[in-house]
PDB file of C-alpha atoms in Angstrom:
ATOM      1  CA  UNK J   1      24.360   4.248 -15.196  1.00 38.00           C
ATOM      2  CA  UNK J   2      25.742   6.925 -13.124  1.00 40.00           C
ATOM      3  CA  UNK J   3      26.014   6.715  -9.253  1.00 44.00           C
ATOM      4  CA  UNK J   4      23.639   8.496  -7.580  1.00 45.00           C
ATOM      5  CA  UNK J   5      26.310  10.643  -5.792  1.00 49.00           C
ATOM      6  CA  UNK J   6      26.724  12.192  -9.356  1.00 80.00           C
ATOM      7  CA  UNK J   7      23.263  13.501  -9.158  1.00 89.00           C
ATOM      8  CA  UNK J   8      22.204  14.624  -5.857  1.00 93.00           C
ATOM      9  CA  UNK J   9      19.294  12.190  -4.861  1.00 96.00           C
ATOM     10  CA  UNK J  10      18.845   9.707  -1.824  1.00 96.00           C
ATOM     11  CA  UNK J  11      17.226   6.696  -2.004  1.00 97.00           C
ATOM     12  CA  UNK J  12      15.808   4.364   1.003  1.00 97.00           C
ATOM     13  CA  UNK J  13      14.212   1.358   0.573  1.00 97.00           C
ATOM     14  CA  UNK J  14      11.722  -0.443   2.963  1.00 97.00           C
ATOM     15  CA  UNK J  15      11.083   3.357   4.552  1.00 96.00           C
ATOM     16  CA  UNK J  16       7.359   2.238   5.484  1.00 96.00           C
ATOM     17  CA  UNK J  17       6.789  -0.140   8.236  1.00 95.00           C
ATOM     18  CA  UNK J  18       4.203  -3.320   8.545  1.00 96.00           C
ATOM     19  CA  UNK J  19       1.835  -0.755  10.396  1.00 95.00           C
ATOM     20  CA  UNK J  20       2.269   2.051   7.501  1.00 95.00           C
ATOM     21  CA  UNK J  21       2.021  -0.281   4.534  1.00 95.00           C
ATOM     22  CA  UNK J  22      -1.545  -2.004   6.338  1.00 95.00           C
ATOM     23  CA  UNK J  23      -2.451   1.916   7.105  1.00 94.00           C
ATOM     24  CA  UNK J  24      -1.924   2.616   2.728  1.00 93.00           C
ATOM     25  CA  UNK J  25      -3.205  -0.513   1.878  1.00 91.00           C
ATOM     26  CA  UNK J  26      -6.648   0.136   3.795  1.00 92.00           C
ATOM     27  CA  UNK J  27      -6.600   3.920   2.377  1.00 90.00           C
ATOM     28  CA  UNK J  28      -5.799   2.714  -1.072  1.00 86.00           C
ATOM     29  CA  UNK J  29      -9.180   0.843  -1.039  1.00 84.00           C
ATOM     30  CA  UNK J  30     -11.256   3.275  -0.433  1.00 84.00           C
ATOM     31  CA  UNK J  31      -9.622   6.557  -2.722  1.00 76.00           C
ATOM     32  CA  UNK J  32     -11.018   8.362  -4.927  1.00 70.00           C
ATOM     33  CA  UNK J  33      -9.370   9.809  -7.965  1.00 64.00           C
ATOM     34  CA  UNK J  34      -9.323  12.890 -10.635  1.00 59.00           C
ATOM     35  CA  UNK J  35      -7.866  13.359 -13.784  1.00 59.00           C
ATOM     36  CA  UNK J  36      -5.125  15.926 -13.965  1.00 58.00           C
ATOM     37  CA  UNK J  37      -3.036  17.280 -16.219  1.00 53.00           C
ATOM     38  CA  UNK J  38       0.531  17.509 -16.031  1.00 50.00           C
ATOM     39  CA  UNK J  39       2.280  20.567 -14.852  1.00 48.00           C
ATOM     40  CA  UNK J  40       4.192  20.799 -18.603  1.00 44.00           C
ATOM     41  CA  UNK J  41       1.475  22.132 -20.320  1.00 51.00           C
ATOM     42  CA  UNK J  42       1.625  19.014 -23.010  1.00 50.00           C
ATOM     43  CA  UNK J  43      -1.664  18.294 -22.653  1.00 50.00           C
ATOM     44  CA  UNK J  44      -0.580  14.748 -20.766  1.00 51.00           C
ATOM     45  CA  UNK J  45      -3.257  13.212 -17.969  1.00 50.00           C
ATOM     46  CA  UNK J  46      -3.038  11.065 -15.204  1.00 59.00           C
ATOM     47  CA  UNK J  47      -4.881  10.075 -12.287  1.00 69.00           C
ATOM     48  CA  UNK J  48      -4.010  11.879  -8.946  1.00 74.00           C
ATOM     49  CA  UNK J  49      -5.777  12.479  -5.368  1.00 80.00           C
ATOM     50  CA  UNK J  50      -4.419  15.255  -3.030  1.00 81.00           C
ATOM     51  CA  UNK J  51      -3.205  13.619   0.369  1.00 86.00           C
ATOM     52  CA  UNK J  52      -4.026  16.058   3.509  1.00 84.00           C
ATOM     53  CA  UNK J  53      -1.711  16.817   6.296  1.00 86.00           C
ATOM     54  CA  UNK J  54      -3.770  14.736   8.616  1.00 89.00           C
ATOM     55  CA  UNK J  55      -3.383  11.554   6.392  1.00 90.00           C
ATOM     56  CA  UNK J  56       0.211  11.961   5.967  1.00 91.00           C
ATOM     57  CA  UNK J  57       0.087  11.720   9.608  1.00 91.00           C
ATOM     58  CA  UNK J  58      -2.093   8.979  10.182  1.00 92.00           C
ATOM     59  CA  UNK J  59      -1.154   6.796   7.254  1.00 92.00           C
ATOM     60  CA  UNK J  60       2.796   7.474   6.848  1.00 93.00           C
ATOM     61  CA  UNK J  61       3.693   8.666   9.987  1.00 93.00           C
ATOM     62  CA  UNK J  62       5.400  11.051   7.939  1.00 91.00           C
ATOM     63  CA  UNK J  63       6.790  13.339  10.876  1.00 92.00           C
ATOM     64  CA  UNK J  64       8.563  10.510  12.241  1.00 93.00           C
ATOM     65  CA  UNK J  65       9.391   8.389   9.150  1.00 92.00           C
ATOM     66  CA  UNK J  66       9.804  10.654   6.006  1.00 93.00           C
ATOM     67  CA  UNK J  67      10.519  13.770   7.184  1.00 95.00           C
ATOM     68  CA  UNK J  68      13.888  12.799   9.151  1.00 96.00           C
ATOM     69  CA  UNK J  69      14.886  11.366   5.682  1.00 96.00           C
ATOM     70  CA  UNK J  70      14.333  14.566   4.295  1.00 96.00           C
ATOM     71  CA  UNK J  71      15.663  16.570   6.920  1.00 96.00           C
ATOM     72  CA  UNK J  72      19.014  14.587   6.435  1.00 96.00           C
ATOM     73  CA  UNK J  73      19.303  14.985   2.778  1.00 97.00           C
ATOM     74  CA  UNK J  74      18.327  18.937   3.353  1.00 95.00           C
ATOM     75  CA  UNK J  75      19.265  20.482   6.252  1.00 94.00           C
ATOM     76  CA  UNK J  76      17.361  23.759   5.485  1.00 93.00           C
ATOM     77  CA  UNK J  77      14.057  21.585   5.472  1.00 94.00           C
ATOM     78  CA  UNK J  78      11.561  22.173   8.282  1.00 90.00           C
ATOM     79  CA  UNK J  79       8.187  19.517   8.587  1.00 88.00           C
ATOM     80  CA  UNK J  80       6.183  21.996   6.691  1.00 86.00           C
ATOM     81  CA  UNK J  81       4.602  20.242   3.784  1.00 89.00           C
ATOM     82  CA  UNK J  82       4.137  22.526   0.351  1.00 88.00           C
ATOM     83  CA  UNK J  83       1.705  19.953  -1.326  1.00 87.00           C
ATOM     84  CA  UNK J  84       1.243  16.145  -1.347  1.00 90.00           C
ATOM     85  CA  UNK J  85      -0.547  14.460  -3.869  1.00 88.00           C
ATOM     86  CA  UNK J  86      -0.835  10.210  -4.933  1.00 88.00           C
ATOM     87  CA  UNK J  87      -0.125   9.865  -8.727  1.00 86.00           C
ATOM     88  CA  UNK J  88      -1.516   6.773 -10.492  1.00 83.00           C
ATOM     89  CA  UNK J  89       0.117   6.089 -13.926  1.00 83.00           C
ATOM     90  CA  UNK J  90      -0.947   3.654 -16.332  1.00 81.00           C
ATOM     91  CA  UNK J  91       0.736   1.805 -19.076  1.00 81.00           C
ATOM     92  CA  UNK J  92       0.758   4.166 -21.998  1.00 77.00           C
ATOM     93  CA  UNK J  93       0.178   7.433 -20.047  1.00 77.00           C
ATOM     94  CA  UNK J  94       2.904   9.985 -21.184  1.00 74.00           C
ATOM     95  CA  UNK J  95       4.636  12.106 -18.315  1.00 76.00           C
ATOM     96  CA  UNK J  96       7.127  14.809 -19.929  1.00 82.00           C
ATOM     97  CA  UNK J  97      10.754  15.321 -18.175  1.00 90.00           C
ATOM     98  CA  UNK J  98      10.510  18.587 -16.131  1.00 91.00           C
ATOM     99  CA  UNK J  99      11.752  20.095 -12.648  1.00 92.00           C
ATOM    100  CA  UNK J 100       9.538  20.703  -9.896  1.00 91.00           C
ATOM    101  CA  UNK J 101      11.111  24.542  -9.580  1.00 90.00           C
ATOM    102  CA  UNK J 102      13.496  25.930 -11.956  1.00 90.00           C
ATOM    103  CA  UNK J 103      15.779  27.682  -9.616  1.00 90.00           C
ATOM    104  CA  UNK J 104      16.312  27.567  -5.907  1.00 92.00           C
ATOM    105  CA  UNK J 105      17.643  30.806  -4.305  1.00 91.00           C
ATOM    106  CA  UNK J 106      20.517  30.918  -1.667  1.00 92.00           C
ATOM    107  CA  UNK J 107      19.301  29.983   1.924  1.00 91.00           C
ATOM    108  CA  UNK J 108      15.932  28.705   0.453  1.00 92.00           C
ATOM    109  CA  UNK J 109      14.695  24.973   0.029  1.00 93.00           C
ATOM    110  CA  UNK J 110      12.804  22.808  -2.215  1.00 94.00           C
ATOM    111  CA  UNK J 111      13.163  19.260  -1.538  1.00 96.00           C
ATOM    112  CA  UNK J 112      10.405  16.424  -3.550  1.00 96.00           C
ATOM    113  CA  UNK J 113      10.471  12.970  -2.246  1.00 96.00           C
ATOM    114  CA  UNK J 114       8.692  10.167  -4.021  1.00 97.00           C
ATOM    115  CA  UNK J 115       7.786   7.072  -2.113  1.00 96.00           C
ATOM    116  CA  UNK J 116       6.578   3.977  -4.585  1.00 96.00           C
ATOM    117  CA  UNK J 117       3.164   2.157  -3.806  1.00 94.00           C
ATOM    118  CA  UNK J 118       2.088  -0.509  -5.566  1.00 92.00           C
ATOM    119  CA  UNK J 119       2.817  -3.514  -3.383  1.00 89.00           C
ATOM    120  CA  UNK J 120       1.671  -5.765  -6.598  1.00 86.00           C
ATOM    121  CA  UNK J 121       4.445  -4.180  -8.563  1.00 87.00           C
ATOM    122  CA  UNK J 122       5.652  -6.756 -11.075  1.00 80.00           C
ATOM    123  CA  UNK J 123       6.469  -5.282 -14.561  1.00 75.00           C
ATOM    124  CA  UNK J 124       9.714  -3.405 -15.426  1.00 80.00           C
ATOM    125  CA  UNK J 125       9.794   0.485 -15.915  1.00 86.00           C
ATOM    126  CA  UNK J 126       8.051   2.985 -14.212  1.00 91.00           C
ATOM    127  CA  UNK J 127      10.919   4.550 -12.257  1.00 93.00           C
ATOM    128  CA  UNK J 128      12.447   8.012 -12.044  1.00 95.00           C
ATOM    129  CA  UNK J 129      14.808   8.931 -14.509  1.00 95.00           C
ATOM    130  CA  UNK J 130      17.260  11.870 -13.361  1.00 96.00           C
ATOM    131  CA  UNK J 131      19.307  14.106 -15.181  1.00 94.00           C
ATOM    132  CA  UNK J 132      21.891  16.978 -14.377  1.00 90.00           C
ATOM    133  CA  UNK J 133      24.258  18.348 -16.495  1.00 88.00           C
ATOM    134  CA  UNK J 134      25.759  15.724 -18.503  1.00 88.00           C
ATOM    135  CA  UNK J 135      25.071  12.929 -15.687  1.00 91.00           C
ATOM    136  CA  UNK J 136      21.623  10.547 -15.822  1.00 93.00           C
ATOM    137  CA  UNK J 137      20.746   8.082 -13.289  1.00 93.00           C
ATOM    138  CA  UNK J 138      17.637   5.874 -13.129  1.00 94.00           C
ATOM    139  CA  UNK J 139      15.803   4.670  -9.714  1.00 96.00           C
ATOM    140  CA  UNK J 140      14.005   1.425 -10.568  1.00 94.00           C
ATOM    141  CA  UNK J 141       9.894   1.557  -9.176  1.00 94.00           C
ATOM    142  CA  UNK J 142      10.450  -0.747  -6.014  1.00 95.00           C
ATOM    143  CA  UNK J 143       7.664  -0.929  -3.479  1.00 95.00           C
ATOM    144  CA  UNK J 144       8.159   0.776  -0.287  1.00 96.00           C
ATOM    145  CA  UNK J 145      11.411   2.742  -2.120  1.00 97.00           C
ATOM    146  CA  UNK J 146      11.482   6.415  -1.319  1.00 98.00           C
ATOM    147  CA  UNK J 147      13.749   9.008  -3.488  1.00 98.00           C
ATOM    148  CA  UNK J 148      14.196  12.347  -2.147  1.00 98.00           C
ATOM    149  CA  UNK J 149      15.563  15.194  -4.590  1.00 97.00           C
ATOM    150  CA  UNK J 150      16.074  18.845  -5.000  1.00 96.00           C
ATOM    151  CA  UNK J 151      13.403  20.374  -7.066  1.00 95.00           C
ATOM    152  CA  UNK J 152      15.305  21.978  -9.472  1.00 95.00           C
ATOM    153  CA  UNK J 153      16.792  18.243 -11.034  1.00 96.00           C
ATOM    154  CA  UNK J 154      15.211  17.285 -13.949  1.00 96.00           C
ATOM    155  CA  UNK J 155      13.489  14.029 -13.872  1.00 95.00           C
ATOM    156  CA  UNK J 156      11.081  12.031 -15.565  1.00 93.00           C
ATOM    157  CA  UNK J 157       8.672   9.170 -15.064  1.00 91.00           C
ATOM    158  CA  UNK J 158      10.193   6.075 -17.069  1.00 90.00           C
ATOM    159  CA  UNK J 159       7.544   4.147 -19.286  1.00 87.00           C
ATOM    160  CA  UNK J 160       6.329   0.855 -18.460  1.00 86.00           C
ATOM    161  CA  UNK J 161       4.145  -2.106 -19.687  1.00 82.00           C
ATOM    162  CA  UNK J 162       2.601  -4.175 -17.673  1.00 79.00           C
ATOM    163  CA  UNK J 163      -0.867  -4.549 -16.260  1.00 79.00           C
ATOM    164  CA  UNK J 164      -0.454  -2.568 -13.097  1.00 83.00           C
ATOM    165  CA  UNK J 165      -0.411   0.828 -12.144  1.00 84.00           C
ATOM    166  CA  UNK J 166       2.257   2.980 -11.171  1.00 89.00           C
ATOM    167  CA  UNK J 167       1.226   4.538  -7.772  1.00 90.00           C
ATOM    168  CA  UNK J 168       3.292   7.227  -6.041  1.00 93.00           C
ATOM    169  CA  UNK J 169       3.310   9.594  -3.265  1.00 93.00           C
ATOM    170  CA  UNK J 170       4.629  12.850  -4.114  1.00 93.00           C
ATOM    171  CA  UNK J 171       5.597  15.445  -1.479  1.00 93.00           C
ATOM    172  CA  UNK J 172       7.023  18.940  -1.634  1.00 93.00           C
ATOM    173  CA  UNK J 173       9.015  20.615   0.983  1.00 92.00           C
ATOM    174  CA  UNK J 174       9.375  24.290  -0.299  1.00 90.00           C
ATOM    175  CA  UNK J 175       9.982  27.841   0.951  1.00 90.00           C
ATOM    176  CA  UNK J 176      11.477  29.165  -2.150  1.00 87.00           C
ATOM    177  CA  UNK J 177       8.272  30.197  -3.515  1.00 80.00           C
ATOM    178  CA  UNK J 178       7.321  33.670  -2.805  1.00 68.00           C
ATOM    179  CA  UNK J 179       3.653  33.416  -1.935  1.00 60.00           C
ATOM    180  CA  UNK J 180       4.305  30.157  -0.066  1.00 51.00           C
ATOM    181  CA  UNK J 181       3.414  31.735   3.575  1.00 50.00           C
ATOM    182  CA  UNK J 182       0.098  32.902   2.143  1.00 49.00           C
ATOM    183  CA  UNK J 183      -0.971  29.753   0.789  1.00 45.00           C
ATOM    184  CA  UNK J 184       0.313  27.913   4.030  1.00 48.00           C
ATOM    185  CA  UNK J 185      -1.831  30.380   5.992  1.00 52.00           C
ATOM    186  CA  UNK J 186      -4.728  29.676   3.798  1.00 49.00           C
ATOM    187  CA  UNK J 187      -4.519  25.614   4.336  1.00 48.00           C
ATOM    188  CA  UNK J 188      -6.562  24.216   6.923  1.00 45.00           C
ATOM    189  CA  UNK J 189      -4.278  21.806   8.309  1.00 41.00           C
TER     190      UNK J 189
END
């Protein structure tokens, strides 16, 4: 396993405080999910749920809690969220490795962050594997662990065996997509 310094990622344990964990657990109990195809066009499906800006603030206090870590990782990032959703994978689900964005132009940013959110996680696997050039690094799935990485780094959900679902919040901060301003203007935050 390579060190996280060889692949530019940041890992923070215990990112949510007790109040945020309680907010998350209350929110999770009443959530509904939809089936969603992955972005890789492989036909793989999983369950997800969009997370709205108001929910990011009320549940995760993202402006004071998650965003500062992302800003420390990539100074160009602003607090505007490009997209955010909760993913749920079950044992046997397949998730193809991919990059969230193929190329980040100079002077732009595209940063993804993923906190692991299953407080009852007991299984092994289910982490995130990263590859860049000839380096490979695996971040283990641990409740309340936040992983931050540039969107042009290849990553893949690790397979896992067990009876618990793998739950993560995916959030991306991005100004590298040309139509982003139009999308942001249409979002009723």
